[in-house]
PDB file of C-alpha atoms in Angstrom:
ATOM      1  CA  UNK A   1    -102.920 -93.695 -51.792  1.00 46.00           C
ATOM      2  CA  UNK A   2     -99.153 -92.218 -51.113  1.00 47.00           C
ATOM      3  CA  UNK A   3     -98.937 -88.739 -51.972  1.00 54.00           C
ATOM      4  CA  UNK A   4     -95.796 -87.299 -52.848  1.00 54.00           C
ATOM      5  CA  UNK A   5     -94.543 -84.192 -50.523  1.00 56.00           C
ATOM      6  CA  UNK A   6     -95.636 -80.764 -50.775  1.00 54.00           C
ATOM      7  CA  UNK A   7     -92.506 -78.917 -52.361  1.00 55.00           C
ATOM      8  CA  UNK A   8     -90.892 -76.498 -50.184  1.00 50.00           C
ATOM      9  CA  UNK A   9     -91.534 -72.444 -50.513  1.00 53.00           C
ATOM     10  CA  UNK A  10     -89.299 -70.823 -52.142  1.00 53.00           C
ATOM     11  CA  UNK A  11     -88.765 -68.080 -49.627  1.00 54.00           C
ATOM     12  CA  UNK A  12     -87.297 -70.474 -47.450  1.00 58.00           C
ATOM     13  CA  UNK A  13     -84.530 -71.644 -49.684  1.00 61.00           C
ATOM     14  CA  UNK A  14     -83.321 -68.703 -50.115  1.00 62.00           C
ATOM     15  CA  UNK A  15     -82.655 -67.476 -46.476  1.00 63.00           C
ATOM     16  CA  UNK A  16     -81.127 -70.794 -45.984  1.00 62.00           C
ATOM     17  CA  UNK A  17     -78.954 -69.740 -48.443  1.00 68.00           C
ATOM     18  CA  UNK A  18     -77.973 -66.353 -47.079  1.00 71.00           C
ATOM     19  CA  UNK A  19     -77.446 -67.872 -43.713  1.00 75.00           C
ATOM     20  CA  UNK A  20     -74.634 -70.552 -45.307  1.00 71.00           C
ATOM     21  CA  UNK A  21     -72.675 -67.271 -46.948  1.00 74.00           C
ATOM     22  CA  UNK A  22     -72.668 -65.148 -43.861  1.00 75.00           C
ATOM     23  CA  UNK A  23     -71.380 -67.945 -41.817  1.00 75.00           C
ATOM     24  CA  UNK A  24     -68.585 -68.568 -44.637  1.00 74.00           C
ATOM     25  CA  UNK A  25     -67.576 -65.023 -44.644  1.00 78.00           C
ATOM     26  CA  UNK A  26     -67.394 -64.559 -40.827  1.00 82.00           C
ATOM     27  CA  UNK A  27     -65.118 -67.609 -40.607  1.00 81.00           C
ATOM     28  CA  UNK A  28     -63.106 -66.063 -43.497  1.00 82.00           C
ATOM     29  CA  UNK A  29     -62.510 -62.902 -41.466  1.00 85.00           C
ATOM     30  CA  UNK A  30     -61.740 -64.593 -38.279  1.00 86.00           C
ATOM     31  CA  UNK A  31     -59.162 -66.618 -40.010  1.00 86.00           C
ATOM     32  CA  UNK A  32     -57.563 -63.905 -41.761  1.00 88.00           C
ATOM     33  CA  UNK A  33     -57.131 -61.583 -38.887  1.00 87.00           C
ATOM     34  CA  UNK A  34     -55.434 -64.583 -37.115  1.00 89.00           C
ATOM     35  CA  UNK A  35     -53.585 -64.887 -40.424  1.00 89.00           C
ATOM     36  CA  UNK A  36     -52.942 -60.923 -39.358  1.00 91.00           C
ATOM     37  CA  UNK A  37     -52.064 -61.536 -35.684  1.00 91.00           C
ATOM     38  CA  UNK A  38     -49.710 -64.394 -36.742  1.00 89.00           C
ATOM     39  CA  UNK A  39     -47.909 -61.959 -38.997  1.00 89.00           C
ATOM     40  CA  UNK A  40     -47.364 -58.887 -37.026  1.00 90.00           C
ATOM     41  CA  UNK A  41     -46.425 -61.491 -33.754  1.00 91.00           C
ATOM     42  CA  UNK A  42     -43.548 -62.576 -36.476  1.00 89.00           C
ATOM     43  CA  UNK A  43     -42.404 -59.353 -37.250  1.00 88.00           C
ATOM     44  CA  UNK A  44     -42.137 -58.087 -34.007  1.00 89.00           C
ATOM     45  CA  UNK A  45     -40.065 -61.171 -33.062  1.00 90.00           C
ATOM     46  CA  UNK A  46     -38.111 -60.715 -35.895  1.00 87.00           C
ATOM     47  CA  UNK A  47     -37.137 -56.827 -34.725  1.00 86.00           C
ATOM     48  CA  UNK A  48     -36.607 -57.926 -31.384  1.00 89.00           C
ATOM     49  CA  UNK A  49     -34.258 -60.516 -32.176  1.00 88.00           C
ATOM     50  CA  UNK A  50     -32.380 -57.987 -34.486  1.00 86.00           C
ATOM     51  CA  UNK A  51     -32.001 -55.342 -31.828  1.00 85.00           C
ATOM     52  CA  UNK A  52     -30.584 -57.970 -29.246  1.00 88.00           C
ATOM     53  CA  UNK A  53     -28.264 -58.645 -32.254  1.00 86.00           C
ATOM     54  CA  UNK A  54     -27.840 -55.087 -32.748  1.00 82.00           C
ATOM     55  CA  UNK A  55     -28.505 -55.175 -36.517  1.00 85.00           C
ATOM     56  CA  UNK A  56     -32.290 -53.422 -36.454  1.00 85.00           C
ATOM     57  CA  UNK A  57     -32.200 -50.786 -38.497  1.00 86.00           C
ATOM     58  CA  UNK A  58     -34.317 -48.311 -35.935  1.00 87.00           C
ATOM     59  CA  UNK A  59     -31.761 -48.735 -33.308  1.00 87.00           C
ATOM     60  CA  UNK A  60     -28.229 -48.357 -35.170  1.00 88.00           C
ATOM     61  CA  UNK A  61     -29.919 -44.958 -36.679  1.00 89.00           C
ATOM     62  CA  UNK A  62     -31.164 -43.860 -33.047  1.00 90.00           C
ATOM     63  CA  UNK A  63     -27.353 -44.741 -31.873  1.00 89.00           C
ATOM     64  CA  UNK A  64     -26.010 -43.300 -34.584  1.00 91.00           C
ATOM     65  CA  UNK A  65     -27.551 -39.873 -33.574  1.00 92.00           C
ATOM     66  CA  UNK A  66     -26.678 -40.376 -29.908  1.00 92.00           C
ATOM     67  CA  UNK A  67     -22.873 -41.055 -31.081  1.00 92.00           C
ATOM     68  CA  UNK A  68     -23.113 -37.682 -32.463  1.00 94.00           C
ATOM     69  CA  UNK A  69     -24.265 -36.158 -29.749  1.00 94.00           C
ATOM     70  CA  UNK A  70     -21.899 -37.590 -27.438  1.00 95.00           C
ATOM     71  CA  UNK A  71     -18.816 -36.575 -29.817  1.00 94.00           C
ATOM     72  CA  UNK A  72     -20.408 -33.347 -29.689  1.00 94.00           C
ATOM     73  CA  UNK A  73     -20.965 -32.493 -26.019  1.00 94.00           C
ATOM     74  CA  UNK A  74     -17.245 -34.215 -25.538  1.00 95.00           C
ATOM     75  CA  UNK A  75     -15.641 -31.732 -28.116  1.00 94.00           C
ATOM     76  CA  UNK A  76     -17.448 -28.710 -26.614  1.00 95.00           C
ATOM     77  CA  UNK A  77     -15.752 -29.792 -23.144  1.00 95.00           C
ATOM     78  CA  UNK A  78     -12.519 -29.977 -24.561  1.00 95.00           C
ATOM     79  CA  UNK A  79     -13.302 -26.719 -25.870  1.00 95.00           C
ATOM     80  CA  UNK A  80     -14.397 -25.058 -22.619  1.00 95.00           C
ATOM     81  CA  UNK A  81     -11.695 -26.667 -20.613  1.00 95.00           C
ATOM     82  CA  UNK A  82      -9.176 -25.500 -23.205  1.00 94.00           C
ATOM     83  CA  UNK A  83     -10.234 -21.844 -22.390  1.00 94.00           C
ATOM     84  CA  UNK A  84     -10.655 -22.072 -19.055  1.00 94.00           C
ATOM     85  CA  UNK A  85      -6.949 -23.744 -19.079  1.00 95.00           C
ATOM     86  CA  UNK A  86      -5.720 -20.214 -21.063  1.00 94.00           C
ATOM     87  CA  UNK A  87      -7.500 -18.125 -19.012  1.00 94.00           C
ATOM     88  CA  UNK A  88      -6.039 -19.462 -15.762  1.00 95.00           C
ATOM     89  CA  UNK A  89      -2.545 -18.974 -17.033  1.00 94.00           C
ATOM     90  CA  UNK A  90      -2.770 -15.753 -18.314  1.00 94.00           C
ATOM     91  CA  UNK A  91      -4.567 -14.789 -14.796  1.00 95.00           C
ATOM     92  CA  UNK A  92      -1.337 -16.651 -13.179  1.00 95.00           C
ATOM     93  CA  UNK A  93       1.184 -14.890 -15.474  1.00 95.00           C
ATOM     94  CA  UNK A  94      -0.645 -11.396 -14.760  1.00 94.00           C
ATOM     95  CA  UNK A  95      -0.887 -12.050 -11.077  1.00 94.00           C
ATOM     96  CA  UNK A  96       3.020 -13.416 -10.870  1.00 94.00           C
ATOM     97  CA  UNK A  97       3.770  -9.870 -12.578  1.00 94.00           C
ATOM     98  CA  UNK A  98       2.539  -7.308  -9.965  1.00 94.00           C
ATOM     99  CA  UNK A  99       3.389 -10.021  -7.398  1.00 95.00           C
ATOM    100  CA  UNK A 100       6.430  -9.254  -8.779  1.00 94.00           C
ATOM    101  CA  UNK A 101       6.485  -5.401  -9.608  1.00 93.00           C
ATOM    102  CA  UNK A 102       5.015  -5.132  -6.032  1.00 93.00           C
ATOM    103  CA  UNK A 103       7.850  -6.603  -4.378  1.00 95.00           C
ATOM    104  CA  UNK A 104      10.402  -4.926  -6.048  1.00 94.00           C
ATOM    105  CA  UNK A 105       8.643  -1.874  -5.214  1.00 92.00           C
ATOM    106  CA  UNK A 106       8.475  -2.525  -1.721  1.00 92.00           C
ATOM    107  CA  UNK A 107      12.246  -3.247  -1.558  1.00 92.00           C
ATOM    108  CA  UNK A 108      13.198  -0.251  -2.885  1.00 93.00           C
ATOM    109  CA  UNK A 109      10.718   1.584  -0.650  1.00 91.00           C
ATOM    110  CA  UNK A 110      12.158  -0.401   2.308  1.00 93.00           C
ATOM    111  CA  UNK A 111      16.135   0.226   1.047  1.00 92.00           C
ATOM    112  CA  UNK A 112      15.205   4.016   0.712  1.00 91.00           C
ATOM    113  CA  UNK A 113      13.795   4.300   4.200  1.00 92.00           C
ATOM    114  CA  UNK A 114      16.257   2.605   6.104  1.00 93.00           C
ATOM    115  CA  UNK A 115      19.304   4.844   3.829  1.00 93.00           C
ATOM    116  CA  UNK A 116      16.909   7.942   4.641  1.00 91.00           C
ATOM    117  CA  UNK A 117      16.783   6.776   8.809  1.00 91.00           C
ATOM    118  CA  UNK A 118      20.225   5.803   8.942  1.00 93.00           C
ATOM    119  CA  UNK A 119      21.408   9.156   7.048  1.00 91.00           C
ATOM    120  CA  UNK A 120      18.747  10.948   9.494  1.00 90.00           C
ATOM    121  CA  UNK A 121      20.651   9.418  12.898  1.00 91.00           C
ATOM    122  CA  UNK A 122      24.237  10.191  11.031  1.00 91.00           C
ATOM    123  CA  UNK A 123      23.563  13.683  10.521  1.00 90.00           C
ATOM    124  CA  UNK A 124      22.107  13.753  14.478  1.00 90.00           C
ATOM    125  CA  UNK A 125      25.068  11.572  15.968  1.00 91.00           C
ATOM    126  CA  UNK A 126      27.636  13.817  13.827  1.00 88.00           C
ATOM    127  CA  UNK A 127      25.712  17.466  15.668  1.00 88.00           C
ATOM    128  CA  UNK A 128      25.902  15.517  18.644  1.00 85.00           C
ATOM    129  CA  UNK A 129      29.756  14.814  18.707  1.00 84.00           C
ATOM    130  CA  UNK A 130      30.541  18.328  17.573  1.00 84.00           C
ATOM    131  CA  UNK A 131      28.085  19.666  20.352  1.00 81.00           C
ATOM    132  CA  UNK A 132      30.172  17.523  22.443  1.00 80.00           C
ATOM    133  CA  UNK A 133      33.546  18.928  21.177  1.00 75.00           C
ATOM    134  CA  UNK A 134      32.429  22.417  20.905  1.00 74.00           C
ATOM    135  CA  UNK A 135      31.212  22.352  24.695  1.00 68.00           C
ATOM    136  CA  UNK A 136      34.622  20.424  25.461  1.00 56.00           C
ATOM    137  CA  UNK A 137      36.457  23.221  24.127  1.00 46.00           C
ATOM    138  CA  UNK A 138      34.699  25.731  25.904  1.00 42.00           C
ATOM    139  CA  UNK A 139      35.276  24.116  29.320  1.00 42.00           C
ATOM    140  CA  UNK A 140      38.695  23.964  28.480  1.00 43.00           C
ATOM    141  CA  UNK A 141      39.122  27.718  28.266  1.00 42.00           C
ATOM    142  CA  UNK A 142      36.329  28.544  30.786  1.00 44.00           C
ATOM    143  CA  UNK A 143      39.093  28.170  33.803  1.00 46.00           C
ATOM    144  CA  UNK A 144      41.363  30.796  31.857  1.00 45.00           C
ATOM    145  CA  UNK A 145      38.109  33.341  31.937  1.00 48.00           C
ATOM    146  CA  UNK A 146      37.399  32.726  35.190  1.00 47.00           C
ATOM    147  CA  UNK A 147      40.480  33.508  36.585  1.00 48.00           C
ATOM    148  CA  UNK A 148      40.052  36.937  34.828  1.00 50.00           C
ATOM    149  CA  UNK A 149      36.641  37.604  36.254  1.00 51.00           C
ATOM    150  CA  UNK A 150      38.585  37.144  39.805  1.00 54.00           C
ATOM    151  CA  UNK A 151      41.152  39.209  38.790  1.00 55.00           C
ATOM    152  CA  UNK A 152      41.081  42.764  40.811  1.00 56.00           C
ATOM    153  CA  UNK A 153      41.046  46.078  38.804  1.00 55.00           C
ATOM    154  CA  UNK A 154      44.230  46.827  39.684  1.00 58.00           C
ATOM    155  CA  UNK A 155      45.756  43.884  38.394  1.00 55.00           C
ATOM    156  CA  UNK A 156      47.402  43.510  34.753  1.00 56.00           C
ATOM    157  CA  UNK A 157      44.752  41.293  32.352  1.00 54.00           C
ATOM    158  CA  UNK A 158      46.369  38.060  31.554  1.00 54.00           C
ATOM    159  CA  UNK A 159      46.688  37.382  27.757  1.00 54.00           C
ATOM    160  CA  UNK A 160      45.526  34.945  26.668  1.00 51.00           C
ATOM    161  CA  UNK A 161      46.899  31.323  25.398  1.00 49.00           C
ATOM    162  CA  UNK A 162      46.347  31.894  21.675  1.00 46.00           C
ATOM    163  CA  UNK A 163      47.936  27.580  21.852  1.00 48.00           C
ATOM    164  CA  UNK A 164      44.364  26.520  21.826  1.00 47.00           C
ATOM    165  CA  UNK A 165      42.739  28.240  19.554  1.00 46.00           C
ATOM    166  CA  UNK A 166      43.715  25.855  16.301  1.00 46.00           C
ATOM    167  CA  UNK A 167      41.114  23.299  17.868  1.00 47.00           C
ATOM    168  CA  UNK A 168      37.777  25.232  17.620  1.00 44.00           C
ATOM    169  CA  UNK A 169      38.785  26.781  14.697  1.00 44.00           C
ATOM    170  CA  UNK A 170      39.034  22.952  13.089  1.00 41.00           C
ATOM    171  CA  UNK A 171      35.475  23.208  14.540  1.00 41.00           C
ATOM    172  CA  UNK A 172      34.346  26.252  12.902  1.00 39.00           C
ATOM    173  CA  UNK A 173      34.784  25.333   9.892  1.00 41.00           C
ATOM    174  CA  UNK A 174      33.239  21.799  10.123  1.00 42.00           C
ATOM    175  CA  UNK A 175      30.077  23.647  11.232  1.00 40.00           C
ATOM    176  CA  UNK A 176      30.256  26.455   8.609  1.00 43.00           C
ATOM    177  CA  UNK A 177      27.598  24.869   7.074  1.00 45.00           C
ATOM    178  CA  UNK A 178      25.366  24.937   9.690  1.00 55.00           C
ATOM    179  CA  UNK A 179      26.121  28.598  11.231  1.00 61.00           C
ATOM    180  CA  UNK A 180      28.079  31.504  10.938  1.00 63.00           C
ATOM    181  CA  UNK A 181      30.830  32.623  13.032  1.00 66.00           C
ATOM    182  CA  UNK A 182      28.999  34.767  14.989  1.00 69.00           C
ATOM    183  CA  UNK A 183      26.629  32.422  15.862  1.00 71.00           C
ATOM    184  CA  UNK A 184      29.629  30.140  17.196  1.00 75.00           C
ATOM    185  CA  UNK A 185      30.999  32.477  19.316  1.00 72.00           C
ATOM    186  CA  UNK A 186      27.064  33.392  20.701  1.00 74.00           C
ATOM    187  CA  UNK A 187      26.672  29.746  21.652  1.00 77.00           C
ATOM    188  CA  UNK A 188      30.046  29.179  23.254  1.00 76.00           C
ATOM    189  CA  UNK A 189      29.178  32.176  25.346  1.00 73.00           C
ATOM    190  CA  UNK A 190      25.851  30.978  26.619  1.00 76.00           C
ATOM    191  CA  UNK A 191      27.326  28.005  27.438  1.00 77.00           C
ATOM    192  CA  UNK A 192      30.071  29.372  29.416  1.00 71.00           C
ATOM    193  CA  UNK A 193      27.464  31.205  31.478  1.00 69.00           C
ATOM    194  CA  UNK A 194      25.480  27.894  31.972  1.00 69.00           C
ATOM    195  CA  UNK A 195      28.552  25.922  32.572  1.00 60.00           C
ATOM    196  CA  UNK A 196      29.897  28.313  34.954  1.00 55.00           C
ATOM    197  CA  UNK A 197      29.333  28.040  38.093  1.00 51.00           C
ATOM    198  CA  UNK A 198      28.244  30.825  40.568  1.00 49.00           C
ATOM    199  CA  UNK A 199      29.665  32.879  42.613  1.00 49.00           C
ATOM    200  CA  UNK A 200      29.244  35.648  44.930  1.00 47.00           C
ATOM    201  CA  UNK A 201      30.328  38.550  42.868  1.00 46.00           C
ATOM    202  CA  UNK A 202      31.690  41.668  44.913  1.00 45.00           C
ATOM    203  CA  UNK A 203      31.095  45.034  43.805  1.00 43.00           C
ATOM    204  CA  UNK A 204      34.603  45.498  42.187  1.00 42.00           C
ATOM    205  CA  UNK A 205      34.637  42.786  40.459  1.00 43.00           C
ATOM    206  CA  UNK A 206      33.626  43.133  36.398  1.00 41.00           C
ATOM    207  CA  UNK A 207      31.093  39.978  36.902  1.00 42.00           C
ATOM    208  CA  UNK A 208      29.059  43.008  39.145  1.00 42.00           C
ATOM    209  CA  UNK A 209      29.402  45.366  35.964  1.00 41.00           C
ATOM    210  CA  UNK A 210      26.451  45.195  33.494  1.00 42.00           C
ATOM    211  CA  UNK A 211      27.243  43.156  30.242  1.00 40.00           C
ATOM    212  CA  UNK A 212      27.815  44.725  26.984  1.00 39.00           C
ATOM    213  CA  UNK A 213      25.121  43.552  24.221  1.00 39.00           C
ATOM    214  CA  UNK A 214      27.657  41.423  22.513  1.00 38.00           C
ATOM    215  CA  UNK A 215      28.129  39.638  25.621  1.00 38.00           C
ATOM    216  CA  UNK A 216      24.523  39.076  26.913  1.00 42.00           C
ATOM    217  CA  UNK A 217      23.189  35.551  25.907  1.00 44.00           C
ATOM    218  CA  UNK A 218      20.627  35.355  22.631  1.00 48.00           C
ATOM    219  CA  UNK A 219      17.124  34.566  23.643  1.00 58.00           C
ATOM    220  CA  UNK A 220      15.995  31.091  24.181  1.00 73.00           C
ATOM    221  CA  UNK A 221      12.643  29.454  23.159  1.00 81.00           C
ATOM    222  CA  UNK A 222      10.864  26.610  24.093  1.00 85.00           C
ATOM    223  CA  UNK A 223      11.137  24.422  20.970  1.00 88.00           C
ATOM    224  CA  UNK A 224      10.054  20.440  21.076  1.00 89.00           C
ATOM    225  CA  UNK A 225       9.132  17.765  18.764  1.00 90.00           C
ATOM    226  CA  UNK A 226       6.504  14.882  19.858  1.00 88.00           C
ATOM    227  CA  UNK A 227       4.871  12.600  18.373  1.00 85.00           C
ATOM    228  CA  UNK A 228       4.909  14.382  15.123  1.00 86.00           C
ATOM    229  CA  UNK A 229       3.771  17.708  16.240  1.00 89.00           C
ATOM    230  CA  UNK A 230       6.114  20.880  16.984  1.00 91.00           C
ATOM    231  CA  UNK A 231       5.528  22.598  20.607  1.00 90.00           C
ATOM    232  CA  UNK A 232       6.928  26.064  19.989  1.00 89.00           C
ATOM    233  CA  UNK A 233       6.669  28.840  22.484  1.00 84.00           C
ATOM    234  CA  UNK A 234       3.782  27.299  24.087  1.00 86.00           C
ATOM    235  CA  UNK A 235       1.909  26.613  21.089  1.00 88.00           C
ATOM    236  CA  UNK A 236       1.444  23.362  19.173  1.00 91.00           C
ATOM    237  CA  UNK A 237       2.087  23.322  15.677  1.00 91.00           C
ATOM    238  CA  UNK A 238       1.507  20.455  12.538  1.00 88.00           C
ATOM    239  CA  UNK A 239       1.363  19.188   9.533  1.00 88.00           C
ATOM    240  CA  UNK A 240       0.301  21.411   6.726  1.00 88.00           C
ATOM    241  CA  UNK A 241      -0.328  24.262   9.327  1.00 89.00           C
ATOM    242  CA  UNK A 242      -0.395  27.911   7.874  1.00 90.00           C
ATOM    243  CA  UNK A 243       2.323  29.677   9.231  1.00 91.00           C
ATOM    244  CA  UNK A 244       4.420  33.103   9.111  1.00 89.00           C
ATOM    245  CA  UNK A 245       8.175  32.119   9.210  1.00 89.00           C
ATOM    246  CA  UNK A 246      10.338  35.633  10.525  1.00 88.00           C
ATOM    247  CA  UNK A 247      14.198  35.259  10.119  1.00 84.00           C
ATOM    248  CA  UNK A 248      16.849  37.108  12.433  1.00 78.00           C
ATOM    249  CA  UNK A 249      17.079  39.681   9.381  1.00 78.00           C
ATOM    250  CA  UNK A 250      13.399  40.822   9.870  1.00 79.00           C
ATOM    251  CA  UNK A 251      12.286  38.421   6.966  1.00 83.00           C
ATOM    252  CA  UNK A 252       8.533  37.866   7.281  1.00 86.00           C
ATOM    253  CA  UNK A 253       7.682  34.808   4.518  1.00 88.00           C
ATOM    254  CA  UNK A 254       4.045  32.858   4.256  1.00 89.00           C
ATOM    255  CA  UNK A 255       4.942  28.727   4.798  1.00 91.00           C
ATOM    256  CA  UNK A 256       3.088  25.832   5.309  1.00 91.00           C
ATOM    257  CA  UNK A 257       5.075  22.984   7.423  1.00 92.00           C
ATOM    258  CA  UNK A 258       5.341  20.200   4.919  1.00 89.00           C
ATOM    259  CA  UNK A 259       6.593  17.788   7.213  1.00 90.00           C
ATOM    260  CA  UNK A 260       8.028  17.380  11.205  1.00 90.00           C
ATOM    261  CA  UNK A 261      11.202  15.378  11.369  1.00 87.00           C
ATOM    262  CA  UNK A 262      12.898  14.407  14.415  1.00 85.00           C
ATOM    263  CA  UNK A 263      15.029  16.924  14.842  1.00 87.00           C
ATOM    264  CA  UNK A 264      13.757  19.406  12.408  1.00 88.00           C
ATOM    265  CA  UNK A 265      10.655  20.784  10.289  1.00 91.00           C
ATOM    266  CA  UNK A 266      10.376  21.472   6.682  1.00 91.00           C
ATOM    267  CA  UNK A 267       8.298  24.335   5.612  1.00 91.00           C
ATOM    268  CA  UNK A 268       7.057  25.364   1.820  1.00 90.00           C
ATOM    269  CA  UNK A 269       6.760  28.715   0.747  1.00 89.00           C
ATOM    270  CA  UNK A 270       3.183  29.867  -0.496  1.00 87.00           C
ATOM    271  CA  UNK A 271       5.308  32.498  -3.055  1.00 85.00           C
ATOM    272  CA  UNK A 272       7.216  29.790  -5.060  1.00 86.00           C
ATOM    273  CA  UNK A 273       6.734  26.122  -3.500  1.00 84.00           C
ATOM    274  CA  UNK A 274      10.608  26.154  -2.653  1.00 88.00           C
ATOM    275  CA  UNK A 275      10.964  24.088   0.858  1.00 87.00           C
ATOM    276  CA  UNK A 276      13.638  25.088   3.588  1.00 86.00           C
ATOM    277  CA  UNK A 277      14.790  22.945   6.282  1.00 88.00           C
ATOM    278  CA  UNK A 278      14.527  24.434   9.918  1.00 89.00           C
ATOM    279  CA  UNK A 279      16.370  22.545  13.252  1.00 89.00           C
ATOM    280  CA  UNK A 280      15.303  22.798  16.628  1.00 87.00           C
ATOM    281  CA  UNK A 281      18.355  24.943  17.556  1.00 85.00           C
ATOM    282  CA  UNK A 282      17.665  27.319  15.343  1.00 87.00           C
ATOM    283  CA  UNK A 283      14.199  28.268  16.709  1.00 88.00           C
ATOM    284  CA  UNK A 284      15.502  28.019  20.185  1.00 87.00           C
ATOM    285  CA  UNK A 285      18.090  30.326  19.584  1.00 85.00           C
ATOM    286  CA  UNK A 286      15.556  32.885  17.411  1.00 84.00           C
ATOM    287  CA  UNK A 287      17.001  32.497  14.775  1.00 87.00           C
ATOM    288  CA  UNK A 288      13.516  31.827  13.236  1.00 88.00           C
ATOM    289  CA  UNK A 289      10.346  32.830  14.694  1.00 89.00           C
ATOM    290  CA  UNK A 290       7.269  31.140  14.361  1.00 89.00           C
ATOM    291  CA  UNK A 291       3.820  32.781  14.062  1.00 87.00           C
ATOM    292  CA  UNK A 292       0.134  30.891  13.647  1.00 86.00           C
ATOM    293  CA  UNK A 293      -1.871  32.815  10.429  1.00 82.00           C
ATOM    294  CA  UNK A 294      -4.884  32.303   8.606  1.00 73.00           C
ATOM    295  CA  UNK A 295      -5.389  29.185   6.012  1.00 58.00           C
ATOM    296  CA  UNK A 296      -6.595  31.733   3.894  1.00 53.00           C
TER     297      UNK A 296
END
C-alpha cells in the first residue's frame, strides 16, 4: 500500500527561507550602488560640461578671485612704476641743478684766472717796458758822464744838459708807486757802472779816486723763483715757511709766505694776518731781507 511522504522538518524550511532574503537583499545593494555610480557618473558629466561652457559655479568663483588678484598685482605696478617715474625726475632735476651750479662755478673760476694771469703778465710787461726806458735813458746820458770821468783835473767840469731831464722825470713818477726817488737814482747808478764799459783808469783821473757812499752801488742778492719755491741767498724758501722779514729801516716782523708768484711772494704777518706783497727786485736790491726762524 502507497504511503504518503514523510513531511519535511521544519528546521529546514526555515533556512531555506533565510537563504531567499539574503540573496534578495544583496541584489538590492548591488543595484542601488549602481543606481549610486550611475548618479555621481551624471553629475560629474554635468559639471564638466558646465565648466567647458564656463557656467560651473566652482570655476567662475575661483576666476573671480584670480580677477582680483590680477587687478591687484596690476594696480600695485602702476603704483611702483608711478614712484619710481617721480623719483627719477626729481633725481634728474637735482642732478641738472649742480650740473648746472657746477658749471657756472667753473666759468667764473676759469674767467677769474685768466683776468688774474693776464693782469699778472700786464703788470710784468708794463715793469719790463719801463725797465727798458729807464735803462734807455741812462745810456743816453752815460756818454755825457763819461766824458767827465776823462776829463783832466785841470779842466773846467762841463754842465750838464738839464734838456733831458723832462724824460726820466715822466718816469719817476710812473714808478712812484713802486719806489722812491732815491731808489731811482740808486738803480740808474748801478746800471751805469754795469753798462759802462772799462777802462784803464790813470791815477789822476777821479774814476782812480775812491767813491763816496752815495755813489757806491746797493748790495745785490741772489733772488730766484722756480717752480714755486723762492731761492734767496743760497737758501730755498716755500710755501707757508716761517720767516723773519727785515726792511731797509731795521724793521724785524714775524711772516709766513702765503704764496710764491712769478715775479713776487706774498707774506702774512703772525701780529695781525695783514699780507704784503714783496718783488724780486726788491730783495735783490736789500731792500728786504729774508731770514729762516722757528715754526714755533
Amino acid at each position: 500500500m502507497f504511503s504518503p511522504p514523510a513531511p519535511l522538518p521544519e528546521t529546514d524550511t526555515e533556512d531555506a527561507s533565510e537563504t531567499d532574503l539574503a540573496k534578495h537583499d544583496e541584489e538590492d545593494y548591488v543595484e542601488m550602488k549602481e543606481q549610486m555610480y550611475q548618479d555621481k557618473l551624471a553629475s560629474l558629466k554635468r559639471q564638466l560640461q558646465q565648466l567647458q561652457e564656463g557656467t560651473l559655479q566652482e570655476y567662475q568663483k575661483r576666476m573671480k578671485k584670480l580677477d582680483q588678484q590680477y587687478k591687484e598685482r596690476i594696480r600695485n605696478a602702476e603704483l611702483f612704476l608711478q614712484l619710481e617715474t617721480e623719483q627719477v625726475e626729481r633725481n634728474y632735476i637735482k642732478e641738472k641743478k649742480a650740473a648746472v651750479k657746477e658749471f657756472e662755478d667753473k666759468k667764473v673760476e676759469l674767467k677769474e684766472n685768466l683776468i688774474a694771469e693776464l693782469e699778472e703778465k700786464k703788470k710784468m710787461i708794463e715793469n719790463e717796458k719801463l725797465t727798458m726806458e729807464l735803462t734807455g735813458d741812462s745810456m743816453e746820458v752815460k756818454p755825457i758822464m763819461t766824458r767827465k770821468l776823462r776829463r783832466r783835473p785841470n779842466d773846467p767840469v762841463p754842465i750838464p744838459d738839464k734838456r733831458r731831464k723832462p724824460a726820466p722825470d715822466i718816469h719817476l713818477h710812473q714808478l712812484n708807486y713802486l719806489l722812491t726817488d732815491e731808489q731811482i737814482m740808486e738803480d740808474l747808478r748801478t746800471l751805469n757802472k754795469l753798462k759802462s764799459p772799462k777802462r784803464p783808469a790813470s791815477p789822476s783821473s777821479p774814476e782812480h779816486l775812491p767813491a763816496t757812499p752815495a755813489e757806491s752801488p746797493a748790495q745785490r742778492f741772489e733772488a730766484r723763483i722756480e717752480d714755486g719755491k723762492l731761492y734767496y741767498d743760497k737758501r730755498w724758501y716755500h710755501k707757508s715757511q716761517a720767516i723773519y722779514l727785515e726792511s731797509k729801516d731795521n724793521q724785524k716782523l714775524s711772516c709766513v709766505i702765503s704764496s710764491v708768484g712769478a715775479n713776487e711772494i706774498w707774506v702774512r704777518k703772525t701780529s695781525d694776518s695783514t699780507k704784503m706783497r714783496i718783488y724780486l727786485g726788491q730783495l735783490q736790491r736789500g731792500l728786504f731781507v729774508i731770514r729762516r726762524r722757528s715754526a714755533a
